[in-house]
């Protein structure tokens, strides 16, 4: 049988339609397409794709089941190592992980591993109504701080071993960045809710509206009888550029903008937490979060949305698929430009003027690429005298986040690095006995699957620690 050189295309909503709704952009494979895509797998003996997966999914084995039409069996293979397959199949950067190692990808397009994982997970969720069997309790209690991908993964792995697990979430809905950061059109919230319900069925307690470091401290968790604590509190503290005008009305961090839209439903007619709608929007940054913010602004009614990024398209860190979707939807990429000031309306003669303090534009300077910096990317250099102004009403800053210092400041003996990330050893153990950490709280903002890998590692380490205690 001849090798099919290209991936089966992912069916999607038409750009002119999806740009005006929050429904999922990618529609998913049909069973026929999935089986055809699975037939492209070479079933390599050395399985390089598995080495590229942070949670080591048995990729050739599950794809072989898809090829045979045994979709539930394929799901069970994935479920052996991954707690969130429906999530990972949608948001993981497979092109730089498992698919980048695919042998077929040497000459042709790699197998669509992520698309097949999504299909299998969706098939299971739609067709399997059986609840997971409640594990036999082993008598040990573990607390998880944060219900993002690392926390949910750690909780699931421990619950399956019989641990009594409680997850403490600061917000009112479980899911962490999966619910407040990633838009509905990329990751429907029903998918996350389904995964959370599965954990609850395993006996995991989810306690929301609990801020560890304020409501409870880590020391108090131990006093409550927990024998180990995993900190997966993420990196939700936004960074700013420290340029003039950042205090104007209409300036948001991407974190705030997406949280208001995704979690607080600011797009509704009478929102509890309103957000700027319509007008012209500039999103500063070039990562996946910047793409999410720009595409969300478009769906909220913006007449024009710009991506302002100081490097070129080749250095853009966002996933290729997300960039292509943004371009198809009409997002205007202003590359090799860097903001130097946010402009606003000021009328000192009438402080009651309702226009006072609102954004009117963003002043940028053109850049050119110089020599490579420490990251290996060519350093952007300002072009003197090239300033210009973009006429916008809203500015969204998406230049990164860092871990919130609250847990560090309320936990004695917890060491952090210069970026605020919790320091851990190769087992995920912090400088405090029985306190483990992983995900963005350690590394800073990274991928969902890497956070899951950290949660998985910590669960294994906690199990070994408590089994030997």
Short mmCIF file of C-alpha atoms in Angstrom, two decimals:
data_model
loop_
_atom_site.label_atom_id
_atom_site.label_comp_id
_atom_site.label_asym_id
_atom_site.label_seq_id
_atom_site.Cartn_x
_atom_site.Cartn_y
_atom_site.Cartn_z
CA UNK A 1 0.00 0.00 0.00
CA UNK A 2 1.40 3.39 -1.03
CA UNK A 3 2.19 5.89 1.72
CA UNK A 4 -0.18 8.83 1.95
CA UNK A 5 2.25 11.79 2.00
CA UNK A 6 0.08 14.44 3.67
CA UNK A 7 -2.02 14.54 6.83
CA UNK A 8 -5.75 14.36 6.42
CA UNK A 9 -6.90 17.99 6.73
CA UNK A 10 -8.78 18.96 9.88
CA UNK A 11 -12.35 20.06 9.07
CA UNK A 12 -12.94 23.59 10.40
CA UNK A 13 -15.56 26.31 10.45
CA UNK A 14 -15.19 28.78 7.61
CA UNK A 15 -13.11 31.82 8.71
CA UNK A 16 -15.85 34.34 7.88
CA UNK A 17 -18.28 32.38 10.07
CA UNK A 18 -16.11 31.44 13.05
CA UNK A 19 -14.72 34.98 13.47
CA UNK A 20 -18.12 35.94 14.85
CA UNK A 21 -18.84 33.05 17.21
CA UNK A 22 -17.19 31.23 20.10
CA UNK A 23 -17.91 27.72 18.78
CA UNK A 24 -14.95 25.40 18.38
CA UNK A 25 -12.97 26.20 15.22
CA UNK A 26 -11.71 22.66 14.52
CA UNK A 27 -14.61 20.25 13.99
CA UNK A 28 -12.67 17.02 14.48
CA UNK A 29 -12.08 13.92 12.38
CA UNK A 30 -14.86 11.53 11.41
CA UNK A 31 -14.27 7.83 12.05
CA UNK A 32 -13.45 7.32 8.37
CA UNK A 33 -10.89 10.14 8.31
CA UNK A 34 -9.35 8.96 11.60
CA UNK A 35 -8.88 5.41 10.32
CA UNK A 36 -7.36 6.74 7.11
CA UNK A 37 -4.94 8.95 9.06
CA UNK A 38 -4.04 6.04 11.36
CA UNK A 39 -3.12 3.96 8.31
CA UNK A 40 -0.22 6.38 7.66
CA UNK A 41 1.58 5.26 10.85
CA UNK A 42 4.68 3.11 10.15
CA UNK A 43 4.45 1.44 13.59
CA UNK A 44 8.19 1.94 14.16
CA UNK A 45 9.87 -0.52 16.50
CA UNK A 46 11.92 2.16 18.29
CA UNK A 47 8.83 4.42 18.67
CA UNK A 48 10.56 7.85 18.51
CA UNK A 49 7.19 9.62 18.86
CA UNK A 50 6.79 8.25 22.40
CA UNK A 51 10.11 9.80 23.39
CA UNK A 52 8.77 13.16 22.22
CA UNK A 53 5.69 12.96 24.48
CA UNK A 54 6.15 14.43 28.00
CA UNK A 55 3.73 11.84 29.43
CA UNK A 56 4.94 8.95 27.23
CA UNK A 57 1.65 7.96 25.64
CA UNK A 58 1.95 4.59 23.86
CA UNK A 59 1.36 6.27 20.52
CA UNK A 60 1.86 3.47 17.94
CA UNK A 61 -0.29 1.11 20.01
CA UNK A 62 -3.27 3.46 20.25
CA UNK A 63 -2.98 4.43 16.56
CA UNK A 64 -2.98 0.73 15.59
CA UNK A 65 -6.32 0.35 17.39
CA UNK A 66 -7.72 3.39 15.56
CA UNK A 67 -6.67 1.86 12.25
CA UNK A 68 -8.70 -1.24 13.16
CA UNK A 69 -11.72 0.81 14.23
CA UNK A 70 -11.29 -0.16 17.88
CA UNK A 71 -11.70 3.35 19.24
CA UNK A 72 -12.55 2.56 22.87
CA UNK A 73 -9.54 0.23 23.08
CA UNK A 74 -7.42 3.08 21.72
CA UNK A 75 -8.74 5.37 24.44
CA UNK A 76 -7.85 2.90 27.18
CA UNK A 77 -4.27 2.78 25.90
CA UNK A 78 -4.01 6.59 26.01
CA UNK A 79 -5.65 6.66 29.45
CA UNK A 80 -2.87 4.48 30.86
CA UNK A 81 -0.52 7.48 30.88
CA UNK A 82 -2.59 10.61 30.13
CA UNK A 83 -5.37 12.01 32.32
CA UNK A 84 -6.52 14.71 29.86
CA UNK A 85 -6.49 13.31 26.29
CA UNK A 86 -9.41 15.44 25.03
CA UNK A 87 -7.53 18.52 26.24
CA UNK A 88 -4.10 17.51 24.93
CA UNK A 89 -5.51 16.54 21.55
CA UNK A 90 -6.65 20.14 21.17
CA UNK A 91 -4.02 22.39 22.73
CA UNK A 92 -0.69 20.53 22.86
CA UNK A 93 2.03 21.64 20.42
CA UNK A 94 2.39 18.19 18.87
CA UNK A 95 4.35 19.66 15.98
CA UNK A 96 7.28 20.36 18.32
CA UNK A 97 6.86 17.22 20.46
CA UNK A 98 5.60 13.79 19.36
CA UNK A 99 5.01 14.67 15.71
CA UNK A 100 8.46 16.26 15.41
CA UNK A 101 9.95 12.80 16.12
CA UNK A 102 7.68 10.92 13.70
CA UNK A 103 9.74 8.85 11.24
CA UNK A 104 7.25 9.49 8.47
CA UNK A 105 7.92 13.21 8.93
CA UNK A 106 11.47 12.80 7.57
CA UNK A 107 10.15 12.62 3.99
CA UNK A 108 6.47 13.47 4.30
CA UNK A 109 4.09 15.17 6.74
CA UNK A 110 4.12 13.41 10.12
CA UNK A 111 1.13 11.40 11.32
CA UNK A 112 -1.57 13.65 12.83
CA UNK A 113 -1.06 12.23 16.32
CA UNK A 114 -2.81 15.07 18.13
CA UNK A 115 -5.81 14.93 15.82
CA UNK A 116 -6.12 11.19 16.40
CA UNK A 117 -5.82 11.64 20.17
CA UNK A 118 -8.63 14.19 20.09
CA UNK A 119 -10.82 11.90 17.98
CA UNK A 120 -10.32 8.95 20.33
CA UNK A 121 -11.02 11.03 23.46
CA UNK A 122 -14.13 12.59 21.93
CA UNK A 123 -15.39 9.17 20.84
CA UNK A 124 -14.97 7.86 24.39
CA UNK A 125 -16.70 10.88 25.95
CA UNK A 126 -19.65 10.59 23.58
CA UNK A 127 -20.12 6.82 23.77
CA UNK A 128 -18.95 5.67 27.20
CA UNK A 129 -21.22 6.36 30.16
CA UNK A 130 -19.62 3.96 32.64
CA UNK A 131 -18.15 5.62 35.73
CA UNK A 132 -14.59 4.70 36.71
CA UNK A 133 -14.26 2.14 39.45
CA UNK A 134 -13.57 3.71 42.85
CA UNK A 135 -10.08 2.60 43.94
CA UNK A 136 -9.49 0.84 47.27
CA UNK A 137 -8.38 3.48 49.82
CA UNK A 138 -4.80 3.16 51.05
CA UNK A 139 -5.25 5.41 54.10
CA UNK A 140 -3.04 8.31 52.95
CA UNK A 141 -4.13 11.93 52.32
CA UNK A 142 -2.58 14.35 49.82
CA UNK A 143 -3.46 18.00 49.11
CA UNK A 144 -3.14 19.57 45.66
CA UNK A 145 -2.80 23.34 45.26
CA UNK A 146 -4.32 24.42 41.95
CA UNK A 147 -6.64 22.64 39.55
CA UNK A 148 -4.75 23.31 36.33
CA UNK A 149 -3.22 20.57 34.15
CA UNK A 150 -0.41 19.69 36.59
CA UNK A 151 -2.73 19.58 39.60
CA UNK A 152 -5.44 17.55 37.85
CA UNK A 153 -2.87 15.07 36.54
CA UNK A 154 -1.22 14.64 39.93
CA UNK A 155 -4.63 14.24 41.58
CA UNK A 156 -5.79 11.65 39.04
CA UNK A 157 -2.65 9.52 39.26
CA UNK A 158 -2.73 9.50 43.07
CA UNK A 159 -6.49 8.82 43.25
CA UNK A 160 -6.07 5.76 41.04
CA UNK A 161 -3.60 4.41 43.62
CA UNK A 162 -6.10 4.79 46.45
CA UNK A 163 -4.98 8.12 47.95
CA UNK A 164 -7.57 10.47 49.41
CA UNK A 165 -6.93 13.62 47.40
CA UNK A 166 -8.27 17.15 47.85
CA UNK A 167 -7.68 19.83 45.21
CA UNK A 168 -7.79 23.48 46.35
CA UNK A 169 -8.60 26.00 43.63
CA UNK A 170 -8.48 29.79 44.10
CA UNK A 171 -11.15 30.56 41.50
CA UNK A 172 -14.80 29.51 41.52
CA UNK A 173 -14.43 26.94 38.73
CA UNK A 174 -11.95 24.06 38.55
CA UNK A 175 -9.61 23.78 35.57
CA UNK A 176 -7.01 26.50 36.06
CA UNK A 177 -5.62 27.91 32.82
CA UNK A 178 -7.78 25.42 30.90
CA UNK A 179 -10.89 27.41 31.86
CA UNK A 180 -9.65 30.96 32.42
CA UNK A 181 -6.89 31.16 29.81
CA UNK A 182 -7.80 29.10 26.74
CA UNK A 183 -10.83 30.37 24.77
CA UNK A 184 -13.94 28.31 24.12
CA UNK A 185 -13.24 28.22 20.38
CA UNK A 186 -10.02 26.29 21.05
CA UNK A 187 -11.04 24.27 24.10
CA UNK A 188 -14.75 23.96 24.95
CA UNK A 189 -15.30 24.20 28.69
CA UNK A 190 -17.52 21.09 28.65
CA UNK A 191 -14.37 19.11 27.83
CA UNK A 192 -12.62 20.37 30.97
CA UNK A 193 -15.77 19.86 33.08
CA UNK A 194 -15.94 16.25 31.89
CA UNK A 195 -12.35 15.61 33.00
CA UNK A 196 -13.04 17.19 36.41
CA UNK A 197 -16.15 15.04 36.86
CA UNK A 198 -14.08 11.94 36.08
CA UNK A 199 -11.69 12.88 38.89
CA UNK A 200 -14.58 13.39 41.28
CA UNK A 201 -15.84 9.92 40.37
CA UNK A 202 -12.43 8.61 41.46
CA UNK A 203 -13.02 10.17 44.88
CA UNK A 204 -11.11 13.44 44.43
CA UNK A 205 -12.52 16.40 46.40
CA UNK A 206 -12.47 19.74 44.54
CA UNK A 207 -12.63 22.76 46.85
CA UNK A 208 -13.01 26.06 44.95
CA UNK A 209 -12.69 29.65 46.24
CA UNK A 210 -9.77 28.61 48.44
CA UNK A 211 -6.64 30.75 48.08
CA UNK A 212 -3.68 28.86 49.50
CA UNK A 213 -1.57 31.48 51.23
CA UNK A 214 -4.64 33.42 52.39
CA UNK A 215 -7.59 31.14 53.10
CA UNK A 216 -5.23 28.38 54.21
CA UNK A 217 -1.46 28.06 54.32
CA UNK A 218 0.57 25.01 53.35
CA UNK A 219 1.51 24.55 57.01
CA UNK A 220 -2.19 24.46 57.91
CA UNK A 221 -2.77 21.77 55.28
CA UNK A 222 -0.32 19.54 57.12
CA UNK A 223 -2.08 20.33 60.39
CA UNK A 224 -5.30 19.10 58.74
CA UNK A 225 -3.76 15.64 58.29
CA UNK A 226 -2.38 15.81 54.76
CA UNK A 227 0.90 13.91 54.51
CA UNK A 228 2.13 15.54 51.30
CA UNK A 229 1.29 18.66 49.28
CA UNK A 230 1.70 19.27 45.55
CA UNK A 231 1.86 22.91 44.42
CA UNK A 232 0.56 23.38 40.89
CA UNK A 233 -0.58 26.99 41.22
CA UNK A 234 0.54 28.04 37.73
CA UNK A 235 1.99 31.34 36.56
CA UNK A 236 -0.88 33.80 36.65
CA UNK A 237 1.01 36.99 37.47
CA UNK A 238 1.14 39.12 34.28
CA UNK A 239 4.18 41.06 33.16
CA UNK A 240 4.04 44.62 31.84
CA UNK A 241 6.34 46.66 29.60
CA UNK A 242 6.73 49.60 31.99
CA UNK A 243 6.11 52.12 29.24
CA UNK A 244 4.13 55.37 29.63
CA UNK A 245 0.35 55.01 29.46
CA UNK A 246 -0.10 51.50 30.85
CA UNK A 247 -2.53 52.86 33.46
CA UNK A 248 -5.02 54.17 30.88
CA UNK A 249 -8.52 52.69 30.72
CA UNK A 250 -8.62 50.12 27.97
CA UNK A 251 -5.20 48.61 28.75
CA UNK A 252 -5.36 44.96 29.82
CA UNK A 253 -2.97 42.16 30.49
CA UNK A 254 -3.89 39.19 28.30
CA UNK A 255 -4.42 37.24 31.52
CA UNK A 256 -7.12 39.65 32.71
CA UNK A 257 -8.72 40.03 29.28
CA UNK A 258 -9.03 36.28 28.72
CA UNK A 259 -10.18 35.58 32.28
CA UNK A 260 -12.97 38.14 31.96
CA UNK A 261 -14.09 36.61 28.68
CA UNK A 262 -13.54 32.88 29.32
CA UNK A 263 -14.39 32.53 32.99
CA UNK A 264 -16.54 35.57 33.78
CA UNK A 265 -18.47 35.52 30.48
CA UNK A 266 -17.91 39.21 29.74
CA UNK A 267 -19.30 38.70 26.24
CA UNK A 268 -22.85 38.45 27.61
CA UNK A 269 -25.31 41.33 27.29
CA UNK A 270 -25.24 42.17 31.02
CA UNK A 271 -21.89 40.87 32.29
CA UNK A 272 -20.88 40.81 35.95
CA UNK A 273 -17.32 41.63 34.90
CA UNK A 274 -17.47 43.86 31.78
CA UNK A 275 -14.80 44.22 29.14
CA UNK A 276 -14.02 46.67 26.35
CA UNK A 277 -15.85 45.67 23.16
CA UNK A 278 -15.67 46.91 19.60
CA UNK A 279 -13.29 49.54 18.27
CA UNK A 280 -9.70 48.85 17.27
CA UNK A 281 -7.46 46.58 19.34
CA UNK A 282 -3.69 46.11 19.53
CA UNK A 283 -2.36 42.91 21.09
CA UNK A 284 1.32 43.13 22.00
CA UNK A 285 3.14 39.79 21.82
CA UNK A 286 3.51 36.79 19.55
CA UNK A 287 2.77 33.68 21.59
CA UNK A 288 -0.29 31.44 21.76
CA UNK A 289 -1.82 33.66 24.44
CA UNK A 290 -1.49 36.68 22.15
CA UNK A 291 -3.28 34.75 19.38
CA UNK A 292 -6.03 33.79 21.84
CA UNK A 293 -6.47 37.39 22.98
CA UNK A 294 -6.54 38.76 19.43
CA UNK A 295 -9.05 36.19 18.19
CA UNK A 296 -11.21 36.71 21.30
CA UNK A 297 -11.23 40.49 20.74
CA UNK A 298 -12.39 39.88 17.17
CA UNK A 299 -15.26 37.71 18.40
CA UNK A 300 -16.21 40.37 20.94
CA UNK A 301 -16.91 42.75 18.08
CA UNK A 302 -13.62 44.56 17.36
CA UNK A 303 -13.63 46.18 13.95
CA UNK A 304 -9.86 45.80 13.60
CA UNK A 305 -7.30 43.74 15.53
CA UNK A 306 -3.53 44.09 15.28
CA UNK A 307 -0.79 41.76 16.51
CA UNK A 308 2.22 43.95 17.36
CA UNK A 309 5.41 41.88 17.65
CA UNK A 310 9.00 43.05 17.71
CA UNK A 311 10.46 40.16 15.70
CA UNK A 312 9.58 38.64 12.32
CA UNK A 313 7.20 35.82 11.41
CA UNK A 314 10.05 33.29 11.57
CA UNK A 315 10.58 34.07 15.28
CA UNK A 316 6.89 34.12 16.19
CA UNK A 317 6.57 31.63 19.10
CA UNK A 318 2.87 30.80 18.63
CA UNK A 319 1.82 27.50 17.08
CA UNK A 320 1.75 27.59 13.28
CA UNK A 321 -1.87 26.44 13.26
CA UNK A 322 -2.97 29.27 15.58
CA UNK A 323 -1.15 31.86 13.49
CA UNK A 324 -2.75 30.55 10.30
CA UNK A 325 -6.20 30.60 11.89
CA UNK A 326 -5.66 34.18 13.05
CA UNK A 327 -4.54 35.28 9.60
CA UNK A 328 -7.53 33.56 7.97
CA UNK A 329 -9.84 35.44 10.35
CA UNK A 330 -8.38 38.80 9.34
CA UNK A 331 -6.01 39.60 12.21
CA UNK A 332 -3.47 42.20 10.99
CA UNK A 333 0.11 41.22 11.88
CA UNK A 334 2.35 44.26 12.42
CA UNK A 335 5.72 42.53 12.74
CA UNK A 336 9.11 44.08 13.51
CA UNK A 337 7.37 46.77 15.55
CA UNK A 338 7.68 47.48 19.27
CA UNK A 339 5.47 49.74 21.45
CA UNK A 340 7.17 52.63 23.23
CA UNK A 341 4.13 54.48 24.62
CA UNK A 342 0.38 54.06 25.04
CA UNK A 343 -1.46 57.29 24.21
CA UNK A 344 -4.66 58.45 25.88
CA UNK A 345 -7.20 61.25 25.97
CA UNK A 346 -6.63 63.84 28.70
CA UNK A 347 -8.66 67.00 29.30
CA UNK A 348 -7.16 68.68 32.40
CA UNK A 349 -9.67 71.55 32.12
CA UNK A 350 -12.59 69.19 32.78
CA UNK A 351 -11.78 66.16 34.98
CA UNK A 352 -15.40 65.02 34.61
CA UNK A 353 -14.96 64.54 30.87
CA UNK A 354 -15.98 60.87 30.35
CA UNK A 355 -13.28 60.45 27.71
CA UNK A 356 -10.52 61.21 30.21
CA UNK A 357 -7.99 58.47 30.71
CA UNK A 358 -9.04 56.30 27.76
CA UNK A 359 -6.64 54.83 25.19
CA UNK A 360 -6.46 56.66 21.87
CA UNK A 361 -3.48 54.95 20.28
CA UNK A 362 -0.21 53.13 20.68
CA UNK A 363 3.11 54.62 19.60
CA UNK A 364 5.48 52.06 18.09
CA UNK A 365 8.98 52.06 16.65
CA UNK A 366 10.10 49.91 13.76
CA UNK A 367 12.68 47.20 14.43
CA UNK A 368 15.24 45.25 12.47
CA UNK A 369 16.92 42.00 13.41
CA UNK A 370 20.52 42.09 14.60
CA UNK A 371 22.80 39.40 15.99
CA UNK A 372 21.37 36.36 17.85
CA UNK A 373 20.78 36.77 21.60
CA UNK A 374 21.09 34.19 24.40
CA UNK A 375 17.94 32.39 23.18
CA UNK A 376 19.46 31.91 19.72
CA UNK A 377 16.97 34.26 18.09
CA UNK A 378 18.17 37.40 16.30
CA UNK A 379 17.93 40.37 18.64
CA UNK A 380 15.51 43.14 17.53
CA UNK A 381 17.15 46.57 17.22
CA UNK A 382 15.28 49.88 16.98
CA UNK A 383 15.37 51.84 13.73
CA UNK A 384 15.99 55.48 14.76
CA UNK A 385 13.32 57.97 13.72
CA UNK A 386 10.81 55.32 12.65
CA UNK A 387 8.10 55.98 15.26
CA UNK A 388 4.48 55.84 14.18
CA UNK A 389 1.07 55.65 15.89
CA UNK A 390 -1.56 52.95 15.56
CA UNK A 391 -5.06 54.32 16.13
CA UNK A 392 -6.57 51.90 18.69
CA UNK A 393 -9.06 51.98 21.57
CA UNK A 394 -7.79 48.93 23.47
CA UNK A 395 -4.31 47.56 24.17
CA UNK A 396 -3.77 44.00 25.40
CA UNK A 397 -0.30 43.15 26.69
CA UNK A 398 0.70 39.54 26.17
CA UNK A 399 4.40 39.48 27.02
CA UNK A 400 4.45 36.64 29.53
CA UNK A 401 3.54 35.75 33.09
CA UNK A 402 5.35 34.60 36.21
CA UNK A 403 4.36 32.61 39.33
CA UNK A 404 2.39 34.51 41.98
CA UNK A 405 4.64 35.07 45.04
CA UNK A 406 1.80 34.44 47.53
CA UNK A 407 2.70 30.82 48.33
CA UNK A 408 6.40 31.61 48.58
CA UNK A 409 5.73 34.51 50.95
CA UNK A 410 3.51 32.44 53.26
CA UNK A 411 5.54 29.22 53.34
CA UNK A 412 8.74 29.12 55.39
CA UNK A 413 11.72 27.44 53.81
CA UNK A 414 10.31 27.30 50.26
CA UNK A 415 13.11 28.30 47.89
CA UNK A 416 12.45 30.03 44.58
CA UNK A 417 14.65 31.17 41.70
CA UNK A 418 15.19 34.70 40.41
CA UNK A 419 12.04 34.47 38.27
CA UNK A 420 9.84 33.42 41.18
CA UNK A 421 9.64 29.77 40.13
CA UNK A 422 9.67 27.21 42.93
CA UNK A 423 12.94 25.26 42.97
CA UNK A 424 12.52 21.46 42.80
CA UNK A 425 14.85 18.48 42.43
CA UNK A 426 14.63 15.74 39.80
CA UNK A 427 11.73 14.14 41.71
CA UNK A 428 9.67 17.34 41.90
CA UNK A 429 10.50 17.80 45.60
CA UNK A 430 10.91 21.37 46.89
CA UNK A 431 13.19 22.54 49.70
CA UNK A 432 10.40 21.62 52.14
CA UNK A 433 9.94 18.00 53.15
CA UNK A 434 6.78 16.44 51.66
CA UNK A 435 6.07 19.55 49.55
CA UNK A 436 6.28 18.94 45.81
CA UNK A 437 5.70 21.32 42.91
CA UNK A 438 5.43 21.30 39.14
CA UNK A 439 4.11 22.99 36.03
CA UNK A 440 4.18 26.74 35.49
CA UNK A 441 4.70 27.38 39.23
CA UNK A 442 8.18 25.93 38.68
CA UNK A 443 9.04 26.68 35.05
CA UNK A 444 7.06 29.82 34.38
CA UNK A 445 4.52 29.81 31.54
CA UNK A 446 4.93 26.64 29.44
CA UNK A 447 2.76 24.03 27.71
CA UNK A 448 -0.19 22.08 29.09
CA UNK A 449 1.48 18.75 28.38
CA UNK A 450 4.75 19.71 30.12
CA UNK A 451 2.72 20.70 33.19
CA UNK A 452 0.96 17.34 33.02
CA UNK A 453 4.32 15.59 32.85
CA UNK A 454 5.41 17.44 36.00
CA UNK A 455 2.20 16.45 37.79
CA UNK A 456 2.75 12.84 36.77
CA UNK A 457 6.33 12.88 38.06
CA UNK A 458 5.26 14.40 41.37
CA UNK A 459 2.51 11.79 41.82
CA UNK A 460 5.07 9.02 41.34
CA UNK A 461 7.45 10.66 43.83
CA UNK A 462 4.72 11.26 46.41
CA UNK A 463 3.62 7.63 46.12
CA UNK A 464 7.18 6.41 46.68
CA UNK A 465 7.64 8.80 49.62
CA UNK A 466 4.42 7.82 51.41
CA UNK A 467 4.79 4.13 50.62
CA UNK A 468 8.17 4.16 52.36
CA UNK A 469 7.07 6.44 55.21
#
